[in-house]
């Protein structure tokens, strides 16, 4: 067993784990954060995507014990103080989900795309950058629309904050 | 139209929990003291089970129990069932072998269930599985669909030639006569490729046993929990229905694959009593590939006869359908009554004849997958029609319009009575959307860039709203296909609707609430939709076959009629008027010709306090239920046009435009309906370009992960142009036809017709992968050079 201490959704967490425990198992089974899903076993589908230190990572192929000192954000930690994240809001507004199973990973991936590429995204970029997320319900049409709108909203909401900081 | 009533693009009520990670799927459920199940699966496609030695495994850490087929037999647990009896041409019943939940004596496909290990943790169960020694007597496997019948290897002794049934439909003599008289006959050999449904949520089950009550609870990934309870109780014998609760909570997609009652949930719920602990099983993705029911897998020869005017006079097909190693729950209905009755397509064809041979093979069971039989039929019809138009030198759109059914109702030669439609209207709208007039220029532009551009049509029809109970009963169904609903009005006028339909992505919590909100004139927030729990909803037949709108909502509609009728009685007492003088509109009961009104909430309160009427004259309370049995199938239809470009140097096909014009009758929520169309098209494009389940000659599934089986991703697809035409369905009170399967039915032939248009020849099969397209394009280039 190995001890690991990390931050999950802003809260300090420590655990004594079997070293083979995957991050997704740790989140779902130890912390009961069941919003992060397992859709495959080969790192293909992206239903398990979370942010580690601000970057999108597939939690199904990350060992929990490798994350000592890291900061993990899951779908449950995305809304701040009861206010939905603009990307969550965009998925609802644009019907970017049907069964909801791939949705947490899609939203975490979409936020990461905006973090990497900025808030103005064309369709081709969104489609190529969603390559690591599989959805079987939507045909991606409305997900692409949601990501573009969510990106724009993220840009608009961060602009005043940036100005204030400057 | 109110802001939340029928026709409004209401944002979904269920989304909040999904976008915040608070969805509750089966694998999210953990019962106190829960143990974990792991299934040891056969690595061989076909073998005798000579000995299963579990002694060493049973002594391993954490192991609570290891069970084989013999343990199920000892407890009188029956095998899995097929719920649709098909009769052979000679009238004899189909020949089916037993389908034990855990193998008995023999395993018949890779992934077949040898035994189950229940342990404290999943890792311990897996470790123990490795210590089990199984002596297999490996047998040759029969894998290939076309050559299974009469093969030396026999899958089930009950079907000695591997043939489950030889079935037929239509008028053989009239069809032969029409072919003899035909001016032209178009012939095609078609393989409808085997697919794996792959909802993103893998199947899962948690079985629980309450010794105090002597009752079981099963949480499971099901599209139809009541059917699961019925089968587990009445046929498999787990427990009487009043001692078995089945809960299907949030379900992450189904596409047909979660209709069926599988071995794993059967074993989990049974084992919970054996080990006196809740037992959980969650499929991993490779297990899903191996053991979820697959779809399609037809080999077909088809012919279309036309006269001198280009009028279609007859169609005939011979299809061999692979049903896999065992008959899954509805498997036998898919290549028969869900297939051949759609072979008339949208066309006025006087004579149709279909022969279907269904075979056993050493592969995973095959059953309904989105569209179920109707995509296979549409592929046959729409490929034949497109090729016929080419052979006759006719424009494919005009050739279709020439042969469309134009008068309704229309009786086809293959059972169906089409009630209404306007096929030419959909075609015309689709031609406009795709800018058909400009296709010549776009083809020339592509050619200048060294690319091949093609355009392909698909005029599909489907039979949905499944189905009138007496009709399906006469065709061999073991169940009735009505739906039930209960509308419970609370004393303050809020409403709970209990429905036997099940939502696993379709958005029923929103669309069903729209119906209730509009009808009762109450805010949509005041309506809750409850489904997926046999302890809450009395009975239901579940969601598949695009039936939840046409059948499930019609049941709610009927129950609402009763609520309003009862409300009028209450209002008559309160308003001191004659019941016949009470109208109900916009959420208010009103005495005709006066300004005396009672709002719906106040009426509900009066119904419960019962102060204004005598409880002997009128029962207190406001709660009504209804069962709705449809009088006909519904017939959604439309036209999809695909335009694509092939790079002959790489074989890569890019879909450039997609026009979809569908007639779903009355639409409750256009946002949700368009979403269903998008998703269906993506699955059909997946079948046409990317997806194919492949077994090697030994029966090993060589496409058993997302690394090997190509799922459509965002950059494989375009955005879609979706339009609609409307002819209301006359057979149900809401005019709904259904939309869930249309995209998957329409799209494969549209893609292949476009590819073959680009290639200039018909020699390509699904999936048209870059390699296949590259080879086919080389043939096109050689031909062009020769010309």
Tab-separated table of C-alpha atoms in Angstrom, chain B residues 110-262:
chain	number	residue	atom	x	y	z
B	110	UNK	CA	-15.691	-16.741	-27.618
B	111	UNK	CA	-17.005	-14.945	-24.553
B	112	UNK	CA	-19.594	-17.592	-23.678
B	113	UNK	CA	-20.065	-17.849	-19.906
B	114	UNK	CA	-18.172	-20.771	-18.356
B	115	UNK	CA	-18.688	-19.861	-14.693
B	116	UNK	CA	-18.917	-16.894	-12.340
B	117	UNK	CA	-16.624	-15.990	-9.471
B	118	UNK	CA	-18.026	-13.824	-6.670
B	119	UNK	CA	-15.433	-12.226	-4.400
B	120	UNK	CA	-14.958	-9.328	-2.011
B	121	UNK	CA	-13.248	-7.269	-4.710
B	122	UNK	CA	-13.183	-7.414	-8.487
B	123	UNK	CA	-9.419	-7.895	-8.448
B	124	UNK	CA	-9.795	-10.938	-6.177
B	125	UNK	CA	-12.485	-12.385	-8.455
B	126	UNK	CA	-10.238	-11.916	-11.490
B	127	UNK	CA	-7.268	-13.460	-9.677
B	128	UNK	CA	-9.381	-16.486	-8.741
B	129	UNK	CA	-10.582	-16.880	-12.336
B	130	UNK	CA	-6.988	-17.395	-13.384
B	131	UNK	CA	-6.704	-20.324	-10.973
B	132	UNK	CA	-9.684	-22.177	-12.458
B	133	UNK	CA	-8.637	-25.053	-14.686
B	134	UNK	CA	-11.032	-25.844	-17.524
B	135	UNK	CA	-10.579	-28.854	-19.777
B	136	UNK	CA	-11.934	-27.832	-23.166
B	137	UNK	CA	-12.440	-30.320	-25.978
B	138	UNK	CA	-11.893	-27.853	-28.794
B	139	UNK	CA	-14.196	-28.352	-31.786
B	140	UNK	CA	-14.096	-26.761	-35.232
B	141	UNK	CA	-16.055	-23.511	-35.420
B	142	UNK	CA	-18.636	-22.403	-37.938
B	143	UNK	CA	-18.308	-18.645	-38.415
B	144	UNK	CA	-19.222	-17.595	-41.911
B	145	UNK	CA	-22.838	-16.535	-42.447
B	146	UNK	CA	-23.185	-17.682	-46.045
B	147	UNK	CA	-21.777	-21.184	-45.536
B	148	UNK	CA	-23.142	-22.008	-42.073
B	149	UNK	CA	-26.222	-23.871	-43.300
B	150	UNK	CA	-25.329	-27.504	-43.795
B	151	UNK	CA	-21.743	-27.076	-42.561
B	152	UNK	CA	-20.117	-30.165	-41.027
B	153	UNK	CA	-19.849	-28.454	-37.651
B	154	UNK	CA	-23.155	-28.339	-35.826
B	155	UNK	CA	-23.716	-25.587	-33.247
B	156	UNK	CA	-26.865	-27.059	-31.671
B	157	UNK	CA	-28.036	-30.641	-32.054
B	158	UNK	CA	-31.612	-29.280	-32.187
B	159	UNK	CA	-30.773	-27.603	-35.513
B	160	UNK	CA	-28.660	-30.251	-37.256
B	161	UNK	CA	-28.077	-28.196	-40.397
B	162	UNK	CA	-27.416	-25.006	-38.354
B	163	UNK	CA	-30.634	-23.579	-39.738
B	164	UNK	CA	-33.001	-22.007	-37.223
B	165	UNK	CA	-35.694	-21.384	-39.803
B	166	UNK	CA	-36.439	-21.061	-43.512
B	167	UNK	CA	-39.077	-18.372	-43.625
B	168	UNK	CA	-40.757	-16.440	-46.359
B	169	UNK	CA	-43.146	-13.561	-46.946
B	170	UNK	CA	-44.943	-12.162	-49.959
B	171	UNK	CA	-46.442	-13.522	-53.128
B	172	UNK	CA	-44.038	-15.929	-54.787
B	173	UNK	CA	-46.113	-16.740	-57.892
B	174	UNK	CA	-47.004	-13.143	-58.703
B	175	UNK	CA	-43.382	-12.129	-58.198
B	176	UNK	CA	-42.047	-14.838	-60.518
B	177	UNK	CA	-44.598	-13.905	-63.128
B	178	UNK	CA	-43.614	-10.230	-62.914
B	179	UNK	CA	-39.934	-11.074	-63.297
B	180	UNK	CA	-40.690	-13.164	-66.399
B	181	UNK	CA	-42.529	-10.225	-67.920
B	182	UNK	CA	-39.901	-7.642	-66.908
B	183	UNK	CA	-38.159	-5.439	-69.453
B	184	UNK	CA	-35.134	-5.063	-67.200
B	185	UNK	CA	-33.880	-6.844	-64.080
B	186	UNK	CA	-31.350	-5.290	-61.701
B	187	UNK	CA	-29.389	-7.766	-59.575
B	188	UNK	CA	-27.232	-7.153	-56.530
B	189	UNK	CA	-25.342	-9.220	-53.990
B	190	UNK	CA	-25.246	-7.430	-50.673
B	191	UNK	CA	-23.499	-8.025	-47.367
B	192	UNK	CA	-24.954	-6.064	-44.477
B	193	UNK	CA	-21.950	-5.919	-42.179
B	194	UNK	CA	-22.028	-7.131	-38.576
B	195	UNK	CA	-21.966	-4.288	-36.064
B	196	UNK	CA	-21.438	-3.887	-32.342
B	197	UNK	CA	-23.908	-1.391	-30.836
B	198	UNK	CA	-21.472	0.063	-28.297
B	199	UNK	CA	-23.528	2.403	-26.152
B	200	UNK	CA	-20.921	4.375	-24.207
B	201	UNK	CA	-22.121	2.973	-20.892
B	202	UNK	CA	-21.174	-0.708	-20.740
B	203	UNK	CA	-23.803	-3.085	-19.373
B	204	UNK	CA	-23.881	-3.515	-15.591
B	205	UNK	CA	-25.972	-5.233	-12.919
B	206	UNK	CA	-26.273	-5.144	-9.154
B	207	UNK	CA	-28.280	-7.971	-7.606
B	208	UNK	CA	-29.562	-7.652	-4.040
B	209	UNK	CA	-31.498	-10.058	-1.850
B	210	UNK	CA	-33.484	-9.079	1.242
B	211	UNK	CA	-33.860	-12.202	3.373
B	212	UNK	CA	-36.325	-10.530	5.720
B	213	UNK	CA	-38.748	-9.918	2.869
B	214	UNK	CA	-37.661	-12.852	0.723
B	215	UNK	CA	-37.358	-10.359	-2.123
B	216	UNK	CA	-34.813	-9.552	-4.807
B	217	UNK	CA	-33.821	-6.219	-6.318
B	218	UNK	CA	-31.928	-5.970	-9.583
B	219	UNK	CA	-30.397	-2.698	-10.724
B	220	UNK	CA	-29.585	-3.097	-14.383
B	221	UNK	CA	-28.802	-1.269	-17.612
B	222	UNK	CA	-32.128	-1.998	-19.281
B	223	UNK	CA	-34.312	-0.309	-21.875
B	224	UNK	CA	-37.309	-2.229	-20.516
B	225	UNK	CA	-37.124	-3.129	-16.819
B	226	UNK	CA	-40.646	-4.555	-16.725
B	227	UNK	CA	-39.904	-6.963	-19.554
B	228	UNK	CA	-36.729	-7.946	-17.700
B	229	UNK	CA	-38.778	-8.653	-14.578
B	230	UNK	CA	-41.358	-10.621	-16.549
B	231	UNK	CA	-38.720	-12.802	-18.198
B	232	UNK	CA	-36.595	-13.271	-15.048
B	233	UNK	CA	-39.692	-14.168	-13.095
B	234	UNK	CA	-42.052	-16.080	-15.362
B	235	UNK	CA	-39.519	-17.828	-17.619
B	236	UNK	CA	-36.173	-18.000	-15.835
B	237	UNK	CA	-37.734	-18.522	-12.424
B	238	UNK	CA	-35.652	-16.219	-10.210
B	239	UNK	CA	-38.657	-15.232	-8.047
B	240	UNK	CA	-42.344	-14.398	-8.442
B	241	UNK	CA	-42.902	-10.901	-9.839
B	242	UNK	CA	-44.080	-9.531	-6.485
B	243	UNK	CA	-40.738	-10.558	-5.002
B	244	UNK	CA	-38.558	-9.157	-7.740
B	245	UNK	CA	-37.988	-5.445	-8.241
B	246	UNK	CA	-36.073	-4.338	-11.333
B	247	UNK	CA	-34.636	-0.842	-11.465
B	248	UNK	CA	-33.129	0.642	-14.611
B	249	UNK	CA	-31.801	4.019	-13.436
B	250	UNK	CA	-30.009	6.408	-15.786
B	251	UNK	CA	-28.919	4.289	-18.731
B	252	UNK	CA	-26.064	5.488	-20.915
B	253	UNK	CA	-27.429	4.651	-24.329
B	254	UNK	CA	-28.972	1.422	-25.534
B	255	UNK	CA	-29.581	1.353	-29.300
B	256	UNK	CA	-31.327	-1.988	-28.848
B	257	UNK	CA	-28.505	-3.778	-27.086
B	258	UNK	CA	-30.054	-3.181	-23.652
B	259	UNK	CA	-33.481	-4.563	-24.560
B	260	UNK	CA	-32.385	-8.116	-24.036
B	261	UNK	CA	-32.217	-10.234	-20.899
B	262	UNK	CA	-28.652	-11.450	-20.648
